[in-house]
Tab-separated table of C-alpha atoms (C1' of nucleotides) in Angstrom:
chain	number	residue	atom	x	y	z
Y	1	MET	CA	-25.052	-15.569	-12.967
Y	2	PRO	CA	-25.889	-18.631	-12.897
Y	3	LYS	CA	-29.005	-20.621	-10.627
Y	4	ASP	CA	-28.079	-21.660	-7.616
Y	5	ARG	CA	-26.348	-24.696	-8.030
Y	6	PRO	CA	-23.923	-27.133	-7.329
Y	7	PRO	CA	-20.961	-24.901	-8.836
Y	8	THR	CA	-19.789	-26.284	-12.652
Y	9	ARG	CA	-16.811	-27.770	-14.072
Y	10	ILE	CA	-15.991	-24.052	-15.431
Y	11	GLN	CA	-17.091	-21.936	-12.783
Y	12	LYS	CA	-14.956	-24.028	-10.928
Y	13	LYS	CA	-11.881	-23.286	-12.654
Y	14	ASN	CA	-12.821	-20.133	-13.470
Y	15	ARG	CA	-12.923	-18.554	-10.192
Y	16	ALA	CA	-10.023	-20.316	-9.193
Y	17	ALA	CA	-8.188	-18.892	-11.634
Y	18	ILE	CA	-10.144	-15.268	-10.957
Y	19	LEU	CA	-8.986	-15.086	-7.691
Y	20	GLU	CA	-5.446	-16.374	-8.353
Y	21	ALA	CA	-4.839	-13.312	-10.924
Y	22	ALA	CA	-6.728	-11.302	-8.053
Y	23	LEU	CA	-3.970	-11.802	-5.697
Y	24	GLU	CA	-1.343	-11.126	-7.966
Y	25	VAL	CA	-2.827	-8.008	-8.880
Y	26	PHE	CA	-3.702	-7.211	-5.506
Y	27	SER	CA	-0.917	-7.803	-3.727
Y	28	ALA	CA	1.125	-5.616	-5.984
Y	29	HIS	CA	-0.552	-2.738	-6.023
Y	30	GLY	CA	-3.232	-2.366	-3.147
Y	31	PHE	CA	-6.865	-1.995	-4.168
Y	32	ARG	CA	-7.254	1.184	-5.765
Y	33	GLY	CA	-3.928	0.741	-7.500
Y	34	ALA	CA	-5.427	-2.692	-9.657
Y	35	THR	CA	-7.391	-2.473	-12.439
Y	36	VAL	CA	-9.960	-5.048	-13.264
Y	37	ASP	CA	-8.096	-5.063	-16.970
Y	38	GLN	CA	-5.164	-5.887	-14.988
Y	39	ILE	CA	-6.815	-9.095	-13.382
Y	40	ALA	CA	-8.716	-10.107	-16.628
Y	41	ASN	CA	-5.583	-9.780	-18.363
Y	42	GLN	CA	-3.927	-11.723	-15.306
Y	43	ALA	CA	-6.411	-14.922	-15.708
Y	44	GLY	CA	-6.746	-14.985	-19.576
Y	45	LEU	CA	-10.149	-13.826	-19.537
Y	46	SER	CA	-12.200	-11.086	-20.980
Y	47	LYS	CA	-13.166	-8.529	-18.596
Y	48	PRO	CA	-17.306	-8.843	-18.740
Y	49	ASN	CA	-16.420	-12.262	-18.045
Y	50	LEU	CA	-14.709	-11.751	-14.761
Y	51	LEU	CA	-18.170	-9.379	-14.064
Y	52	TYR	CA	-20.233	-12.822	-15.127
Y	53	TYR	CA	-17.870	-14.750	-11.984
Y	54	PHE	CA	-17.417	-11.680	-9.750
Y	55	PRO	CA	-19.800	-8.960	-9.758
Y	56	SER	CA	-17.810	-6.065	-8.636
Y	57	LYS	CA	-13.976	-5.334	-8.188
Y	58	ASP	CA	-14.907	-5.342	-4.668
Y	59	ALA	CA	-16.443	-8.455	-4.343
Y	60	LYS	CA	-13.549	-10.347	-5.974
Y	61	PHE	CA	-11.117	-8.460	-3.186
Y	62	THR	CA	-13.828	-9.593	-0.186
Y	63	ALA	CA	-14.198	-13.209	-1.623
Y	64	LEU	CA	-10.061	-13.389	-1.940
Y	65	MET	CA	-9.946	-11.873	1.457
Y	66	SER	CA	-12.302	-13.909	3.070
Y	67	GLU	CA	-10.334	-17.007	1.265
Y	68	LEU	CA	-7.215	-16.267	3.208
Y	69	LEU	CA	-7.620	-14.982	6.208
Y	70	ASP	CA	-8.455	-18.257	7.663
Y	71	THR	CA	-4.938	-19.214	6.454
Y	72	TRP	CA	-3.322	-16.917	7.256
Y	73	LEU	CA	-4.527	-17.192	10.963
Y	74	ASP	CA	-3.612	-20.690	10.923
Y	75	PRO	CA	-0.133	-21.053	12.269
Y	76	MET	CA	-0.865	-18.724	15.499
Y	77	ARG	CA	-4.328	-21.072	15.830
Y	78	GLU	CA	-1.442	-24.056	15.666
Y	79	ILE	CA	0.179	-22.444	19.126
Y	80	ASP	CA	-0.765	-25.677	21.586
Y	81	ALA	CA	-1.307	-24.487	25.211
Y	82	GLU	CA	-0.416	-28.086	26.302
Y	83	GLY	CA	2.966	-28.226	24.289
Y	84	ASP	CA	6.511	-26.717	25.653
Y	85	PRO	CA	5.654	-22.697	26.229
Y	86	LEU	CA	9.437	-22.175	24.360
Y	87	GLU	CA	9.498	-24.490	21.638
Y	88	GLU	CA	5.608	-23.759	20.891
Y	89	ILE	CA	6.301	-19.812	20.393
Y	90	LEU	CA	9.604	-21.171	18.646
Y	91	ALA	CA	8.247	-22.900	16.136
Y	92	TYR	CA	5.120	-20.609	15.942
Y	93	VAL	CA	7.624	-17.950	14.592
Y	94	GLN	CA	9.234	-20.260	12.289
Y	95	ARG	CA	5.764	-21.088	10.835
Y	96	LYS	CA	5.366	-17.474	9.705
Y	97	LEU	CA	8.056	-17.395	8.589
Y	98	GLN	CA	7.818	-20.286	6.455
Y	99	MET	CA	4.336	-18.266	5.179
Y	100	SER	CA	6.101	-15.137	4.363
Y	101	ARG	CA	8.169	-17.248	2.190
Y	102	ASP	CA	6.055	-19.189	0.750
Y	103	PHE	CA	3.068	-16.727	0.482
Y	104	PRO	CA	4.524	-13.339	-0.025
Y	105	ARG	CA	1.557	-12.070	-2.180
Y	106	GLU	CA	-0.334	-13.142	0.671
Y	107	SER	CA	0.970	-11.147	3.518
Y	108	ARG	CA	1.460	-7.970	0.847
Y	109	LEU	CA	-1.913	-8.022	0.175
Y	110	PHE	CA	-2.647	-7.545	3.997
Y	111	ALA	CA	0.044	-5.303	4.608
Y	112	ASN	CA	-1.153	-3.622	1.473
Y	113	GLU	CA	-4.779	-3.060	3.081
Y	114	ILE	CA	-3.682	-2.425	6.863
Y	115	VAL	CA	-1.443	-0.028	5.834
Y	116	GLN	CA	-3.976	2.056	4.326
Y	117	GLY	CA	-6.632	1.843	7.230
Y	118	ALA	CA	-7.797	-1.917	6.436
Y	119	PRO	CA	-11.295	0.212	5.208
Y	120	ARG	CA	-12.327	-3.558	3.497
Y	121	MET	CA	-10.756	-5.479	6.264
Y	122	LEU	CA	-11.233	-3.914	9.781
Y	123	ASP	CA	-14.489	-6.093	10.233
Y	124	ALA	CA	-13.464	-9.420	9.780
Y	125	LEU	CA	-9.737	-8.206	11.846
Y	126	SER	CA	-11.817	-7.453	14.769
Y	127	THR	CA	-14.033	-10.587	15.040
Y	128	ASP	CA	-11.650	-13.215	13.935
Y	129	LEU	CA	-8.514	-11.931	15.034
Y	130	ARG	CA	-9.431	-10.477	17.857
Y	131	VAL	CA	-10.271	-13.284	19.521
Y	132	LEU	CA	-7.670	-15.151	18.270
Y	133	LEU	CA	-5.524	-13.123	20.167
Y	134	GLU	CA	-6.982	-12.955	23.525
Y	135	GLU	CA	-7.447	-16.594	23.699
Y	136	LYS	CA	-3.421	-16.779	22.566
Y	137	GLU	CA	-2.526	-14.031	25.083
Y	138	ALA	CA	-4.715	-15.875	28.138
Y	139	VAL	CA	-2.127	-18.911	27.034
Y	140	LEU	CA	0.997	-16.694	26.871
Y	141	LEU	CA	0.089	-15.362	30.369
Y	142	ALA	CA	-0.518	-18.650	31.517
Y	143	TRP	CA	3.292	-19.776	30.869
Y	144	MET	CA	4.709	-16.368	32.243
Y	145	ALA	CA	2.656	-16.703	35.745
Y	146	ALA	CA	3.848	-20.341	35.523
Y	147	GLY	CA	7.380	-19.117	35.212
Y	148	LYS	CA	8.351	-20.830	32.286
Y	149	ILE	CA	8.658	-17.906	29.987
Y	150	ASN	CA	10.077	-14.507	31.193
Y	151	GLN	CA	7.440	-11.915	32.312
Y	152	THR	CA	6.557	-9.499	29.282
Y	153	HIS	CA	4.014	-7.532	27.382
Y	154	PRO	CA	2.258	-11.048	25.629
Y	155	LYS	CA	0.205	-8.472	23.470
Y	156	HIS	CA	3.348	-6.700	22.394
Y	157	LEU	CA	5.133	-9.624	21.899
Y	158	MET	CA	2.556	-10.930	19.377
Y	159	PHE	CA	3.100	-8.022	17.113
Y	160	SER	CA	6.948	-8.546	17.443
Y	161	ILE	CA	6.356	-11.748	15.984
Y	162	TRP	CA	4.291	-10.345	13.142
Y	163	ALA	CA	6.159	-7.632	12.063
Y	164	LEU	CA	9.537	-9.709	12.720
Y	165	THR	CA	8.455	-12.180	10.131
Y	166	GLN	CA	6.141	-10.249	7.344
Y	167	HIS	CA	8.691	-7.413	7.242
Y	168	TYR	CA	10.746	-10.368	5.010
Y	169	ALA	CA	7.864	-11.016	2.954
Y	170	ASP	CA	5.992	-7.135	2.696
Y	171	PHE	CA	9.601	-5.440	2.567
Y	172	ASP	CA	11.135	-8.018	0.335
Y	173	VAL	CA	12.488	-6.011	-2.253
Y	174	GLN	CA	14.502	-3.804	0.141
Y	175	VAL	CA	15.496	-6.324	2.124
Y	176	ARG	CA	17.006	-8.193	-1.152
Y	177	MET	CA	18.430	-4.874	-2.248
Y	178	LEU	CA	20.043	-4.574	0.728
Y	179	MET	CA	21.504	-8.644	0.912
Y	180	GLU	CA	22.833	-8.402	-2.192
Y	181	GLY	CA	21.504	-11.715	-3.797
Y	182	GLU	CA	22.107	-13.888	-0.978
Y	183	ASP	CA	18.490	-15.032	0.307
Y	184	PRO	CA	17.129	-13.491	4.109
Y	185	PHE	CA	15.347	-16.963	4.080
Y	186	ASP	CA	18.995	-18.560	4.597
Y	187	ALA	CA	19.289	-16.578	7.878
Y	188	ALA	CA	16.308	-15.563	9.206
Y	189	PRO	CA	15.059	-18.866	11.229
Y	190	GLU	CA	18.164	-18.721	13.345
Y	191	PHE	CA	18.331	-15.113	13.524
Y	192	LEU	CA	14.636	-14.803	15.018
Y	193	GLU	CA	15.022	-18.221	17.033
Y	194	THR	CA	17.647	-16.836	18.474
Y	195	LEU	CA	16.059	-13.485	18.982
Y	196	TYR	CA	13.568	-15.068	20.902
Y	197	ARG	CA	15.723	-17.987	22.958
Y	198	ARG	CA	17.236	-15.241	24.783
Y	199	MET	CA	14.022	-13.091	25.074
Y	200	LEU	CA	11.966	-15.832	26.685
Y	201	THR	CA	13.883	-18.527	28.299
Y	202	PRO	CA	13.508	-17.908	31.704
Y	203	LYS	CA	16.780	-16.927	34.127
Y	204	SER	CA	18.108	-20.102	35.602
J	1	MET	CA	6.637	28.372	-13.918
J	2	PRO	CA	8.416	31.270	-12.246
J	3	LYS	CA	12.431	32.013	-13.723
J	4	ASP	CA	14.827	30.911	-11.952
J	5	ARG	CA	15.204	33.553	-8.554
J	6	PRO	CA	14.334	32.759	-5.136
J	7	PRO	CA	11.182	31.784	-4.513
J	8	THR	CA	8.835	34.531	-2.757
J	9	ARG	CA	6.607	34.641	0.082
J	10	ILE	CA	3.871	32.581	-1.614
J	11	GLN	CA	5.571	29.864	-3.495
J	12	LYS	CA	6.965	28.721	0.300
J	13	LYS	CA	3.818	29.182	1.694
J	14	ASN	CA	2.325	26.793	-1.444
J	15	ARG	CA	5.502	24.888	-1.759
J	16	ALA	CA	5.140	23.952	2.427
J	17	ALA	CA	1.384	23.582	1.877
J	18	ILE	CA	1.242	21.037	-1.248
J	19	LEU	CA	3.570	18.814	0.333
J	20	GLU	CA	1.893	18.128	3.289
J	21	ALA	CA	-1.637	17.550	1.818
J	22	ALA	CA	0.170	14.939	-0.552
J	23	LEU	CA	2.265	13.714	2.418
J	24	GLU	CA	-1.313	13.358	3.897
J	25	VAL	CA	-3.177	11.802	1.113
J	26	PHE	CA	-0.059	9.847	-0.672
J	27	SER	CA	0.193	8.555	2.963
J	28	ALA	CA	-3.192	7.046	3.113
J	29	HIS	CA	-3.594	5.416	-0.352
J	30	GLY	CA	0.029	5.101	-1.988
J	31	PHE	CA	0.786	6.692	-4.899
J	32	ARG	CA	-2.129	5.605	-7.588
J	33	GLY	CA	-5.032	5.418	-4.554
J	34	ALA	CA	-4.069	9.162	-4.214
J	35	THR	CA	-5.553	11.659	-6.799
J	36	VAL	CA	-4.198	15.209	-7.739
J	37	ASP	CA	-8.256	16.083	-7.148
J	38	GLN	CA	-7.850	14.771	-3.149
J	39	ILE	CA	-4.361	16.474	-2.688
J	40	ALA	CA	-5.548	19.802	-4.118
J	41	ASN	CA	-8.713	19.750	-1.734
J	42	GLN	CA	-6.218	18.901	0.962
J	43	ALA	CA	-4.674	21.573	0.305
J	44	GLY	CA	-7.024	23.952	-0.188
J	45	LEU	CA	-5.939	25.318	-4.015
J	46	SER	CA	-7.547	24.462	-7.326
J	47	LYS	CA	-6.016	21.125	-9.449
J	48	PRO	CA	-4.249	23.416	-12.177
J	49	ASN	CA	-2.734	25.425	-9.390
J	50	LEU	CA	-1.126	22.222	-8.103
J	51	LEU	CA	0.148	21.824	-10.956
J	52	TYR	CA	1.819	25.137	-11.194
J	53	TYR	CA	4.035	24.500	-8.329
J	54	PHE	CA	5.052	20.655	-9.242
J	55	PRO	CA	4.508	19.565	-13.246
J	56	SER	CA	3.156	16.731	-12.161
J	57	LYS	CA	1.606	14.031	-9.855
J	58	ASP	CA	5.012	12.135	-10.388
J	59	ALA	CA	6.703	15.639	-9.288
J	60	LYS	CA	5.205	16.172	-6.250
J	61	PHE	CA	5.689	12.459	-4.959
J	62	THR	CA	9.297	12.523	-5.773
J	63	ALA	CA	9.914	16.266	-4.217
J	64	LEU	CA	7.930	14.835	-1.231
J	65	MET	CA	10.295	11.700	-0.746
J	66	SER	CA	13.632	13.308	-1.756
J	67	GLU	CA	12.299	16.250	1.364
J	68	LEU	CA	11.346	13.157	3.925
J	69	LEU	CA	14.472	10.091	3.098
J	70	ASP	CA	17.082	12.389	5.192
J	71	THR	CA	14.705	12.887	7.901
J	72	TRP	CA	14.122	9.650	7.483
J	73	LEU	CA	17.379	7.739	7.928
J	74	ASP	CA	18.203	10.297	10.451
J	75	PRO	CA	18.170	8.349	13.637
J	76	MET	CA	20.671	5.733	11.971
J	77	ARG	CA	23.183	7.950	10.695
J	78	GLU	CA	23.013	8.817	15.043
J	79	ILE	CA	24.323	6.036	15.996
J	80	ASP	CA	27.763	6.482	17.602
J	81	ALA	CA	30.851	3.906	17.246
J	82	GLU	CA	32.704	5.612	19.723
J	83	GLY	CA	29.415	5.490	22.534
J	84	ASP	CA	28.551	2.889	24.781
J	85	PRO	CA	27.682	-0.124	22.310
J	86	LEU	CA	24.537	-1.478	23.951
J	87	GLU	CA	23.012	1.531	24.940
J	88	GLU	CA	23.982	3.071	21.950
J	89	ILE	CA	21.255	0.244	20.085
J	90	LEU	CA	18.733	0.983	22.288
J	91	ALA	CA	19.202	4.389	22.027
J	92	TYR	CA	18.594	4.540	18.302
J	93	VAL	CA	15.671	1.771	18.808
J	94	GLN	CA	13.743	4.251	20.783
J	95	ARG	CA	14.672	7.171	18.047
J	96	LYS	CA	13.153	4.736	15.378
J	97	LEU	CA	10.097	4.087	17.741
J	98	GLN	CA	9.243	7.953	18.603
J	99	MET	CA	9.905	8.722	14.544
J	100	SER	CA	6.678	5.506	14.761
J	101	ARG	CA	4.713	7.590	16.907
J	102	ASP	CA	5.471	11.032	15.805
J	103	PHE	CA	5.324	10.841	11.901
J	104	PRO	CA	3.322	8.014	11.120
J	105	ARG	CA	2.206	9.008	7.880
J	106	GLU	CA	5.466	9.096	6.986
J	107	SER	CA	6.185	5.898	8.189
J	108	ARG	CA	3.354	4.449	6.507
J	109	LEU	CA	4.572	6.506	2.875
J	110	PHE	CA	7.513	4.241	2.492
J	111	ALA	CA	5.952	0.712	3.793
J	112	ASN	CA	3.545	1.510	0.416
J	113	GLU	CA	5.952	2.568	-1.570
J	114	ILE	CA	7.887	-0.198	-0.884
J	115	VAL	CA	5.155	-2.867	-0.040
J	116	GLN	CA	4.282	-2.245	-3.838
J	117	GLY	CA	7.830	-2.671	-5.282
J	118	ALA	CA	9.348	0.832	-4.653
J	119	PRO	CA	9.185	1.619	-8.631
J	120	ARG	CA	9.718	5.153	-6.816
J	121	MET	CA	12.078	4.843	-4.662
J	122	LEU	CA	14.510	1.786	-5.441
J	123	ASP	CA	17.027	4.174	-6.988
J	124	ALA	CA	17.293	6.554	-3.794
J	125	LEU	CA	17.470	3.479	-0.763
J	126	SER	CA	19.951	1.855	-2.951
J	127	THR	CA	22.197	4.174	-2.914
J	128	ASP	CA	22.201	6.630	0.188
J	129	LEU	CA	20.131	3.648	2.561
J	130	ARG	CA	22.566	1.124	0.953
J	131	VAL	CA	25.562	3.123	2.128
J	132	LEU	CA	24.629	4.215	5.635
J	133	LEU	CA	23.786	0.289	6.516
J	134	GLU	CA	26.915	-0.692	4.676
J	135	GLU	CA	28.972	2.029	7.409
J	136	LYS	CA	26.547	0.725	10.662
J	137	GLU	CA	26.811	-3.084	9.870
J	138	ALA	CA	30.860	-2.352	10.186
J	139	VAL	CA	30.614	-0.769	13.266
J	140	LEU	CA	27.938	-3.429	14.698
J	141	LEU	CA	30.705	-6.004	13.284
J	142	ALA	CA	33.199	-4.245	15.644
J	143	TRP	CA	31.139	-4.102	18.404
J	144	MET	CA	30.854	-7.793	18.216
J	145	ALA	CA	34.076	-9.304	17.151
J	146	ALA	CA	34.699	-6.703	20.780
J	147	GLY	CA	32.549	-9.148	22.774
J	148	LYS	CA	30.545	-5.713	23.912
J	149	ILE	CA	27.592	-7.210	22.477
J	150	ASN	CA	26.173	-10.595	21.535
J	151	GLN	CA	27.076	-12.315	18.174
J	152	THR	CA	24.510	-12.789	15.612
J	153	HIS	CA	23.660	-11.289	11.709
J	154	PRO	CA	23.608	-7.527	11.666
J	155	LYS	CA	21.655	-6.892	8.830
J	156	HIS	CA	19.210	-9.114	10.185
J	157	LEU	CA	19.527	-7.339	13.550
J	158	MET	CA	18.791	-3.795	11.521
J	159	PHE	CA	15.731	-5.337	9.650
J	160	SER	CA	14.320	-6.578	13.308
J	161	ILE	CA	14.280	-2.519	14.701
J	162	TRP	CA	13.311	-1.600	11.562
J	163	ALA	CA	10.212	-3.687	11.644
J	164	LEU	CA	9.692	-4.261	15.051
J	165	THR	CA	10.042	0.052	15.239
J	166	GLN	CA	7.755	0.751	12.032
J	167	HIS	CA	5.303	-2.057	12.697
J	168	TYR	CA	3.522	0.913	14.917
J	169	ALA	CA	3.328	3.314	12.767
J	170	ASP	CA	2.715	0.963	9.406
J	171	PHE	CA	0.230	-1.132	11.344
J	172	ASP	CA	-1.359	0.796	13.652
J	173	VAL	CA	-5.183	0.696	13.090
J	174	GLN	CA	-4.519	-3.069	13.218
J	175	VAL	CA	-2.370	-2.914	16.649
J	176	ARG	CA	-4.893	-0.088	17.964
J	177	MET	CA	-8.004	-2.043	17.031
J	178	LEU	CA	-6.446	-4.907	19.193
J	179	MET	CA	-5.454	-2.908	22.415
J	180	GLU	CA	-8.754	-1.067	22.568
J	181	GLY	CA	-8.308	1.606	23.596
J	182	GLU	CA	-5.109	1.559	24.875
J	183	ASP	CA	-1.973	3.453	23.697
J	184	PRO	CA	0.284	1.114	22.373
J	185	PHE	CA	3.052	3.800	23.003
J	186	ASP	CA	2.739	3.537	26.221
J	187	ALA	CA	4.708	0.122	27.101
J	188	ALA	CA	6.478	-0.510	23.672
J	189	PRO	CA	9.355	1.257	24.464
J	190	GLU	CA	9.700	-0.704	27.291
J	191	PHE	CA	9.270	-3.846	25.657
J	192	LEU	CA	11.451	-2.799	23.198
J	193	GLU	CA	14.379	-2.324	25.395
J	194	THR	CA	13.983	-5.165	27.029
J	195	LEU	CA	13.978	-7.654	24.182
J	196	TYR	CA	17.106	-5.847	22.888
J	197	ARG	CA	19.005	-5.758	26.125
J	198	ARG	CA	17.912	-9.763	27.031
J	199	MET	CA	19.036	-10.127	23.037
J	200	LEU	CA	22.351	-8.271	22.719
J	201	THR	CA	23.850	-7.954	26.361
J	202	PRO	CA	26.775	-10.590	26.450
J	203	LYS	CA	26.765	-13.214	28.485
J	204	SER	CA	29.029	-13.427	31.433
N	1	DG	C1'	-28.391	-33.474	-32.993
N	2	DT	C1'	-31.742	-30.311	-30.350
N	3	DT	C1'	-32.375	-27.453	-26.688
N	4	DG	C1'	-32.162	-24.680	-22.263
N	5	DG	C1'	-29.212	-22.919	-19.848
N	6	DA	C1'	-24.331	-21.354	-18.895
N	7	DT	C1'	-20.456	-19.085	-20.600
N	8	DT	C1'	-18.158	-15.104	-23.719
N	9	DT	C1'	-17.856	-11.029	-25.462
N	10	DG	C1'	-17.949	-6.691	-28.511
N	11	DA	C1'	-19.364	-2.469	-28.160
N	12	DC	C1'	-20.911	1.034	-25.145
N	13	DC	C1'	-21.686	4.259	-21.435
N	14	DA	C1'	-20.639	7.664	-17.202
N	15	DA	C1'	-17.549	8.615	-14.144
N	16	DC	C1'	-13.357	10.186	-12.725
N	17	DT	C1'	-8.337	10.751	-13.859
N	18	DG	C1'	-3.858	13.322	-14.832
N	19	DG	C1'	-3.257	17.115	-17.556
N	20	DT	C1'	-3.174	21.702	-20.929
N	21	DC	C1'	-4.608	26.724	-21.814
N	22	DA	C1'	-5.943	31.196	-22.340
N	23	DA	C1'	-7.393	34.776	-20.075
N	24	DA	C1'	-7.930	36.829	-15.724
N	25	DC	C1'	-6.255	37.836	-11.155
N	26	DT	C1'	-2.762	39.719	-7.984
N	27	DC	C1'	0.805	41.643	-5.364
N	28	DA	C1'	5.419	43.788	-5.058
N	29	DC	C1'	7.635	47.834	-7.313
N	30	DG	C1'	9.563	52.425	-8.944
X	1	DC	C1'	-0.799	54.754	-9.222
X	2	DG	C1'	0.576	51.416	-12.742
X	3	DT	C1'	3.116	47.862	-14.921
X	4	DG	C1'	4.844	43.628	-15.629
X	5	DA	C1'	5.927	38.910	-14.017
X	6	DG	C1'	3.689	35.560	-10.907
X	7	DT	C1'	-0.476	33.648	-9.469
X	8	DT	C1'	-4.812	31.545	-9.752
X	9	DT	C1'	-8.846	29.131	-12.118
X	10	DG	C1'	-12.586	27.635	-15.161
X	11	DA	C1'	-13.129	25.257	-19.369
X	12	DC	C1'	-11.211	21.531	-21.321
X	13	DC	C1'	-9.033	17.214	-23.426
X	14	DA	C1'	-7.666	12.407	-24.162
X	15	DG	C1'	-7.191	8.557	-22.128
X	16	DT	C1'	-9.279	5.071	-18.614
X	17	DT	C1'	-11.992	3.383	-15.048
X	18	DG	C1'	-15.892	0.198	-13.103
X	19	DG	C1'	-19.589	-1.523	-15.102
X	20	DT	C1'	-23.651	-2.785	-18.364
X	21	DC	C1'	-26.178	-5.434	-21.728
X	22	DA	C1'	-27.894	-7.778	-25.458
X	23	DA	C1'	-26.233	-11.039	-28.648
X	24	DA	C1'	-22.882	-14.961	-29.680
X	25	DT	C1'	-21.429	-18.903	-28.521
X	26	DC	C1'	-20.582	-23.484	-25.572
X	27	DC	C1'	-21.679	-27.370	-23.903
X	28	DA	C1'	-23.820	-30.846	-20.743
X	29	DA	C1'	-28.605	-33.773	-20.734
X	30	DC	C1'	-32.041	-35.886	-23.253
DNA sequence: GTTGGATTTGACCAACTGGTCAAACTCACG
DNA sequence: CGTGAGTTTGACCAGTTGGTCAAATCCAAC
């Protein structure tokens, strides 16, 4: 437990290594299923050394979550109320899909936690996510009122985007098993674009 | 370990109680996160007594999975190649949605397992589910070829139905937190019907 | 190089885990 | 009843888990 000073070179390196290892292990086994030994092993450090940088298993998990939540919500923040409605939504879907392809461990980390009732995350979600969703819900409602996109339930629309895009990361093993070698991310972008285009394009 | 006889009254009752308790606990914490003590407690039996009916934690889990998998896949089996294509698909979506509402623990049990790589389930999935999906994929392709529904990627279409409907069970806490008391299952049926109707209705 | 804080670890601990076992108890049936 | 199979459990065990701690080592600045 070093003093309250700017982090040293070693501190930066080891903290990063620990969080990377924690992501690997927590995302694969969930909080309870993961062991500190596994994380230590993955990070190439001894167990007491991990406890030197983060005082408990909980602290590691919490640090990881708060570091990732912001990044995780970025694609939604980028939805621009001034942009073209349909294109903004389609771009959001593609950003989320890319997150699932490029950061599947992060997706599974959140999925694991939420499926099990989010006991360590509900607070963060009920502030950050809730506020963000309400903001974008208002944007969607405005677009619908202006006839730019079809009328629909804005919250369920957002849920559907999360469900469809995260499914490719969270259920990766199942999807890949059923696609027999073919990469799901080859066809998914087009599939989702078509789906939301048909769903949202206003009737002429 | 009783002999190989027809199960007694007590055996039936206790096996059922154990599997019910196992469903409750495994679905809430995943396999590794669940403890035999928790299950025993939930079932109102002693730990050694559980081990008398199922020789290990693994055996309980496996028995539970194989009991539930068939039921879980039933909605897909009911898709009728002879029925009206669009209505068959819409009805399938509604059946899956009802499963999420009425059997959320079952959904979360599978979700937990698959998110973590399905180490104890991949075999069952890669036979039962794979065969069933390929059968229904052929049906969908026939419907598309006949112009009854829009052309699209049949596997991704099925994935989308699973993702959208199971999301309401698997991410229940998040969905309910964001809906602030309103029941997600009030609006979900209509939302999903509209979505798939717009997606699949052939252009005139 | 010396020195003082930063870093690392081997040894250890109490709590918990899945599982065993012999002994006790219960129950259906003759 | 009684009797034998079916059922239940308290006590126990070895392995694992998250976490502690004093001692050893490293490293940057003087």
